[in-house]
Coordinates of C-alpha atoms in Angstrom, one line a residue:
X1 CA 0.0 0.0 0.0
X2 CA 1.6 3.2 -1.2
X3 CA 0.5 6.8 -0.5
X4 CA -0.4 8.7 -3.6
X5 CA -1.6 7.8 -7.1
X6 CA 0.6 5.5 -9.2
X7 CA 0.3 5.5 -13.0
X8 CA 2.1 2.6 -14.8
X9 CA 3.6 4.9 -17.4
X10 CA 6.8 6.9 -17.9
X11 CA 7.8 10.4 -19.1
X12 CA 9.1 11.1 -22.6
X13 CA 12.8 10.9 -23.5
X14 CA 14.9 13.7 -22.2
X15 CA 12.2 15.1 -19.9
X16 CA 12.4 15.8 -16.1
X17 CA 11.7 12.8 -13.9
X18 CA 10.7 14.7 -10.8
X19 CA 8.6 17.9 -10.5
X20 CA 7.3 19.8 -7.5
X21 CA 3.9 21.5 -7.4
X22 CA 3.4 21.1 -11.2
X23 CA 0.4 22.3 -13.2
X24 CA -1.0 19.2 -15.0
X25 CA -3.3 19.0 -18.0
X26 CA -5.2 15.8 -18.3
X27 CA -6.4 15.3 -21.9
X28 CA -8.1 12.8 -24.3
X29 CA -7.1 14.2 -27.7
X30 CA -5.3 12.8 -30.8
X31 CA -1.6 13.7 -30.9
X32 CA -0.6 11.3 -33.7
X33 CA -1.5 13.3 -36.9
X34 CA 2.0 14.6 -37.7
X35 CA 2.4 11.7 -40.2
X36 CA 0.3 10.5 -43.1
X37 CA -1.5 7.3 -42.1
X38 CA -1.1 5.4 -45.4
X39 CA -3.2 2.5 -44.2
X40 CA -6.0 4.8 -42.9
X41 CA -6.4 7.1 -45.9
X42 CA -6.0 7.0 -49.7
X43 CA -3.7 9.8 -51.1
X44 CA -3.1 10.2 -54.8
X45 CA -0.2 12.4 -55.8
X46 CA 2.0 12.9 -58.9
X47 CA 5.4 13.0 -57.1
X48 CA 7.1 12.4 -53.8
X49 CA 7.5 16.1 -53.3
X50 CA 3.7 16.3 -53.0
X51 CA 3.8 13.6 -50.3
X52 CA 6.5 15.7 -48.5
X53 CA 4.3 18.8 -48.7
X54 CA 1.4 16.9 -47.2
X55 CA 3.6 15.7 -44.3
X56 CA 4.8 19.2 -43.7
X57 CA 1.2 20.4 -43.6
X58 CA 0.4 17.7 -41.0
X59 CA 3.4 18.7 -39.0
X60 CA 2.4 22.4 -39.0
X61 CA -1.1 21.4 -37.8
X62 CA 0.5 19.4 -35.0
X63 CA 2.9 22.2 -34.1
X64 CA 0.0 24.7 -33.9
X65 CA -1.9 22.3 -31.6
X66 CA 1.1 21.9 -29.3
X67 CA 1.5 25.7 -29.2
X68 CA -2.1 26.0 -28.1
X69 CA -1.5 23.6 -25.3
X70 CA 1.7 25.4 -24.2
X71 CA -0.2 28.7 -24.1
X72 CA -2.0 27.3 -21.0
X73 CA 1.5 27.0 -19.4
X74 CA 1.3 23.4 -18.0
X75 CA 4.2 21.6 -16.5
X76 CA 2.9 18.1 -17.4
X77 CA 0.7 17.0 -20.2
X78 CA -1.0 13.6 -19.7
X79 CA -2.9 12.2 -22.7
X80 CA -5.3 9.2 -23.0
X81 CA -4.1 8.7 -26.6
X82 CA -0.7 8.3 -28.2
X83 CA 1.8 11.1 -28.5
X84 CA 4.0 10.8 -31.6
X85 CA 7.7 11.7 -31.7
X86 CA 7.3 15.1 -33.2
X87 CA 4.9 16.6 -30.6
X88 CA 7.0 14.9 -27.9
X89 CA 10.1 16.7 -29.2
X90 CA 8.2 20.0 -29.0
X91 CA 7.1 19.3 -25.4
X92 CA 10.6 18.4 -24.4
X93 CA 12.0 21.5 -26.1
X94 CA 9.5 23.7 -24.2
X95 CA 10.4 22.0 -20.9
X96 CA 7.0 20.3 -20.4
X97 CA 6.8 16.6 -19.4
X98 CA 4.3 14.4 -21.3
X99 CA 2.8 11.0 -20.6
X100 CA 1.1 9.1 -23.4
X101 CA -1.4 6.3 -23.7
X102 CA -2.6 6.5 -20.1
X103 CA -5.5 4.1 -19.7
X104 CA -9.0 5.5 -19.6
X105 CA -9.7 4.4 -16.0
X106 CA -6.3 5.9 -14.9
X107 CA -7.0 9.2 -16.6
X108 CA -10.5 9.4 -15.0
X109 CA -9.2 8.7 -11.5
X110 CA -6.2 10.9 -11.9
X111 CA -8.4 13.9 -13.0
X112 CA -10.7 13.2 -10.1
X113 CA -8.0 13.2 -7.3
X114 CA -6.1 16.2 -8.7
X115 CA -9.2 18.3 -9.3
X116 CA -8.7 18.6 -13.1
X117 CA -11.0 18.2 -16.0
X118 CA -10.3 16.0 -19.0
X119 CA -9.8 18.3 -22.0
X120 CA -10.1 17.5 -25.7
X121 CA -9.7 21.0 -27.4
X122 CA -7.2 23.7 -26.6
X123 CA -8.2 26.6 -28.9
X124 CA -9.7 28.7 -26.1
X125 CA -8.1 31.5 -24.2
X126 CA -5.3 30.7 -21.8
X127 CA -6.7 29.7 -18.4
X128 CA -9.9 28.3 -19.8
X129 CA -8.8 24.7 -19.1
X130 CA -9.1 23.5 -15.5
X131 CA -5.7 22.0 -14.7
X132 CA -4.8 19.7 -11.8
X133 CA -2.0 19.9 -9.3
X134 CA -0.3 17.9 -6.6
X135 CA 2.7 18.3 -4.3
X136 CA 5.1 16.2 -6.3
X137 CA 5.4 14.0 -9.4
X138 CA 8.2 11.5 -9.6
X139 CA 9.2 8.6 -11.9
X140 CA 10.7 5.6 -10.3
X141 CA 11.0 1.8 -10.6
X142 CA 8.9 -0.9 -8.9
X143 CA 10.7 -4.1 -9.7
X144 CA 11.5 -3.8 -13.4
X145 CA 8.6 -1.6 -14.3
X146 CA 8.7 2.2 -14.6
X147 CA 5.8 4.1 -12.8
X148 CA 4.9 7.7 -12.2
X149 CA 3.8 8.6 -8.7
X150 CA 1.6 11.6 -7.9
X151 CA 1.9 12.5 -4.2
X152 CA -0.1 15.1 -2.2
X153 CA -3.2 15.2 -4.5
X154 CA -5.5 18.2 -4.2
X155 CA -8.9 16.5 -3.5
X156 CA -8.9 14.0 -0.7
X157 CA -6.4 11.2 0.0
X158 CA -5.4 8.7 -2.7
X159 CA -3.5 5.5 -2.3
X160 CA -2.4 2.7 -4.6
X161 CA -2.2 -1.0 -3.9
X162 CA 0.8 -2.6 -5.5
X163 CA 0.4 -6.3 -6.0
X164 CA 3.2 -8.7 -6.9
X165 CA 3.1 -12.4 -7.3
X166 CA 4.8 -15.4 -8.8
X167 CA 2.4 -15.6 -11.9
X168 CA -0.5 -13.9 -13.5
X169 CA -3.1 -16.3 -11.9
X170 CA -2.1 -15.3 -8.4
X171 CA -2.3 -11.6 -9.3
X172 CA -5.7 -12.1 -10.9
X173 CA -7.0 -13.9 -7.8
X174 CA -5.6 -11.2 -5.5
X175 CA -7.2 -8.5 -7.6
X176 CA -10.6 -10.2 -7.5
X177 CA -10.4 -10.6 -3.7
X178 CA -9.4 -7.0 -3.3
X179 CA -12.2 -5.8 -5.6
X180 CA -14.8 -7.9 -3.6
X181 CA -13.5 -6.4 -0.3
X182 CA -13.8 -2.8 -1.7
X183 CA -17.3 -3.5 -3.0
X184 CA -18.4 -4.7 0.4
X185 CA -16.8 -1.6 2.0
X186 CA -18.6 0.7 -0.4
X187 CA -21.9 -0.9 0.2
X188 CA -21.3 -0.7 4.0
X189 CA -20.7 3.0 3.7
X190 CA -24.0 3.5 1.7
X191 CA -26.0 1.2 4.0
X192 CA -24.6 1.2 7.5
X193 CA -26.6 -1.7 8.9
X194 CA -24.3 -4.5 10.2
X195 CA -24.8 -8.0 11.7
X196 CA -22.6 -10.1 13.8
X197 CA -20.1 -12.2 11.9
X198 CA -18.3 -15.4 12.7
X199 CA -21.4 -17.5 11.9
X200 CA -23.5 -15.8 14.6
X201 CA -26.1 -14.4 12.2
X202 CA -26.5 -17.7 10.3
X203 CA -27.1 -19.6 13.6
X204 CA -29.7 -17.0 14.6
X205 CA -31.5 -17.4 11.3
X206 CA -31.3 -21.2 11.5
X207 CA -32.9 -21.1 15.0
X208 CA -35.7 -18.9 13.8
X209 CA -36.4 -21.2 10.8
X210 CA -36.3 -24.3 13.1
X211 CA -38.8 -22.6 15.5
X212 CA -41.2 -21.8 12.6
X213 CA -40.8 -25.3 11.2
X214 CA -41.9 -27.0 14.4
X215 CA -45.2 -25.1 14.2
X216 CA -45.8 -25.6 10.5
X217 CA -47.8 -28.7 9.4
X218 CA -47.3 -30.7 6.3
X219 CA -44.4 -31.1 3.9
X220 CA -43.4 -27.4 4.2
X221 CA -41.9 -28.1 7.6
X222 CA -39.4 -30.5 5.9
X223 CA -38.3 -27.8 3.5
X224 CA -37.9 -25.4 6.4
X225 CA -35.7 -27.9 8.3
X226 CA -33.6 -28.4 5.2
X227 CA -33.2 -24.6 4.8
X228 CA -32.1 -24.4 8.5
X229 CA -29.5 -27.1 7.9
X230 CA -28.2 -25.2 4.9
X231 CA -27.8 -22.0 7.0
X232 CA -25.8 -24.0 9.6
X233 CA -23.4 -25.1 6.8
X234 CA -22.1 -21.5 6.5
X235 CA -20.4 -21.4 9.9
X236 CA -19.2 -25.0 9.2
X237 CA -17.5 -23.8 6.0
X238 CA -15.9 -20.9 7.9
X239 CA -14.5 -23.3 10.5
X240 CA -13.2 -25.7 7.8
X241 CA -11.6 -22.9 5.8
X242 CA -9.8 -21.7 9.0
X243 CA -8.3 -25.2 9.5
X244 CA -10.3 -25.9 12.7
X245 CA -12.5 -28.9 13.6
X246 CA -16.0 -27.9 12.5
X247 CA -17.6 -31.1 14.0
X248 CA -16.5 -29.8 17.5
X249 CA -17.1 -26.1 17.1
X250 CA -20.5 -26.1 15.4
X251 CA -22.3 -28.2 18.1
X252 CA -20.9 -25.9 20.8
X253 CA -22.0 -22.8 18.9
X254 CA -25.5 -24.3 18.4
X255 CA -25.7 -25.1 22.1
X256 CA -24.8 -21.6 23.0
X257 CA -27.5 -20.2 20.8
X258 CA -30.0 -22.7 22.3
X259 CA -29.2 -21.3 25.8
X260 CA -30.0 -17.8 24.6
X261 CA -26.4 -16.6 24.1
X262 CA -27.3 -15.0 20.8
X263 CA -24.0 -13.0 20.3
X264 CA -21.7 -16.0 20.2
X265 CA -19.8 -16.9 17.1
X266 CA -16.6 -18.5 15.9
X267 CA -13.3 -17.0 17.1
X268 CA -11.1 -18.1 14.2
X269 CA -7.9 -16.7 15.7
X270 CA -8.0 -18.9 18.8
X271 CA -10.1 -21.7 17.3
X272 CA -12.9 -21.6 19.8
X273 CA -16.4 -20.0 20.5
X274 CA -16.3 -16.3 21.3
X275 CA -18.6 -13.3 21.9
X276 CA -18.8 -11.2 18.7
X277 CA -19.6 -8.0 20.7
X278 CA -16.3 -8.4 22.6
X279 CA -14.3 -9.5 19.5
X280 CA -16.0 -6.7 17.4
X281 CA -16.6 -9.0 14.4
X282 CA -19.4 -7.6 12.2
X283 CA -20.4 -8.0 8.6
X284 CA -22.4 -5.8 6.2
X285 CA -26.1 -6.5 6.4
X286 CA -26.6 -5.8 2.7
X287 CA -23.9 -8.2 1.7
X288 CA -25.1 -10.9 4.1
X289 CA -28.7 -10.6 2.9
X290 CA -27.5 -10.8 -0.7
X291 CA -25.5 -14.0 0.0
X292 CA -28.6 -15.7 1.4
X293 CA -30.9 -14.5 -1.4
X294 CA -28.4 -15.6 -4.1
X295 CA -28.0 -19.0 -2.5
X296 CA -31.8 -19.4 -2.2
X297 CA -32.3 -18.5 -5.9
X298 CA -29.6 -20.9 -7.0
X299 CA -31.1 -23.8 -5.0
X300 CA -34.6 -23.0 -6.3
X301 CA -33.3 -23.0 -9.9
X302 CA -31.6 -26.4 -9.4
X303 CA -34.7 -27.9 -8.0
X304 CA -36.8 -26.6 -10.9
X305 CA -34.4 -28.2 -13.4
X306 CA -34.4 -31.5 -11.4
X307 CA -38.2 -31.6 -11.5
X308 CA -38.2 -31.2 -15.2
X309 CA -35.5 -33.9 -15.7
X310 CA -37.2 -36.4 -13.4
X311 CA -40.7 -35.7 -14.6
X312 CA -42.5 -38.9 -15.5
X313 CA -42.9 -39.5 -19.2
X314 CA -46.3 -38.8 -20.8
X315 CA -48.4 -41.9 -21.1
X316 CA -48.9 -42.8 -24.7
X317 CA -52.3 -44.1 -25.8
X318 CA -52.7 -46.8 -28.3
X319 CA -54.3 -46.3 -31.7

């Protein structure tokens, strides 16, 4: 975990690698029109001199665009699209750093934390573009990769999680786990209701379903008892994943809840039953309810498919 915003890019050749309190333009504009794209357009000329004239005209257009950008007096120009060699040379000559081909998500977040706006045109008066700023910008290495770090951003605090692993599969799994944790955190901020964790809430739900099943006549009571058993499987899985003996812990937890100790759950650090109010183990109510709803919908869908597959064949009548 590193303080600041880290962009997995690098500055142009011959440009400064560290700046203090820079003014930064964040843009999404084409900077690759200083050459004729032969494969993207059909040009018919009578001589190579005409081709040279077209290239010079393209260069003049690009030079004018760079001049318009430099009129706003930025220290760094960050573009979502490519920056070809000629405009990069012009930026270097003017003492302005440039970063090309920054991914769209990175540009969006960078503009947000620095208080800038993503610009696409620069023909307005100087000062009409809202530029971002931060305390320092520095290029350095993480392992073998060049990155640019923006420290001391203007709006709020920004941090970057740097993940390193033996292979791409481990990195993908770590990224998914981190994404899930951040999603749960964002939902908890929006909906602040919480429930006790450690299997406590599942045991409470199972007790309530069992109580209702005892007073329900008919086959529905069997389905309710099966649903209660399924709810008790969640703390069982928690204990097994923690490397503890679920066959010993779950009966103890069930006995505690039967006695009315409704705040007891699994203490996975010490491998025993503990009070969730003392251990301060809570989970998001919205996340927990969605887990139960999704599991119920999946089980219902499987049962429907099984009923169709095991349906008795239609009796055929003779002629």
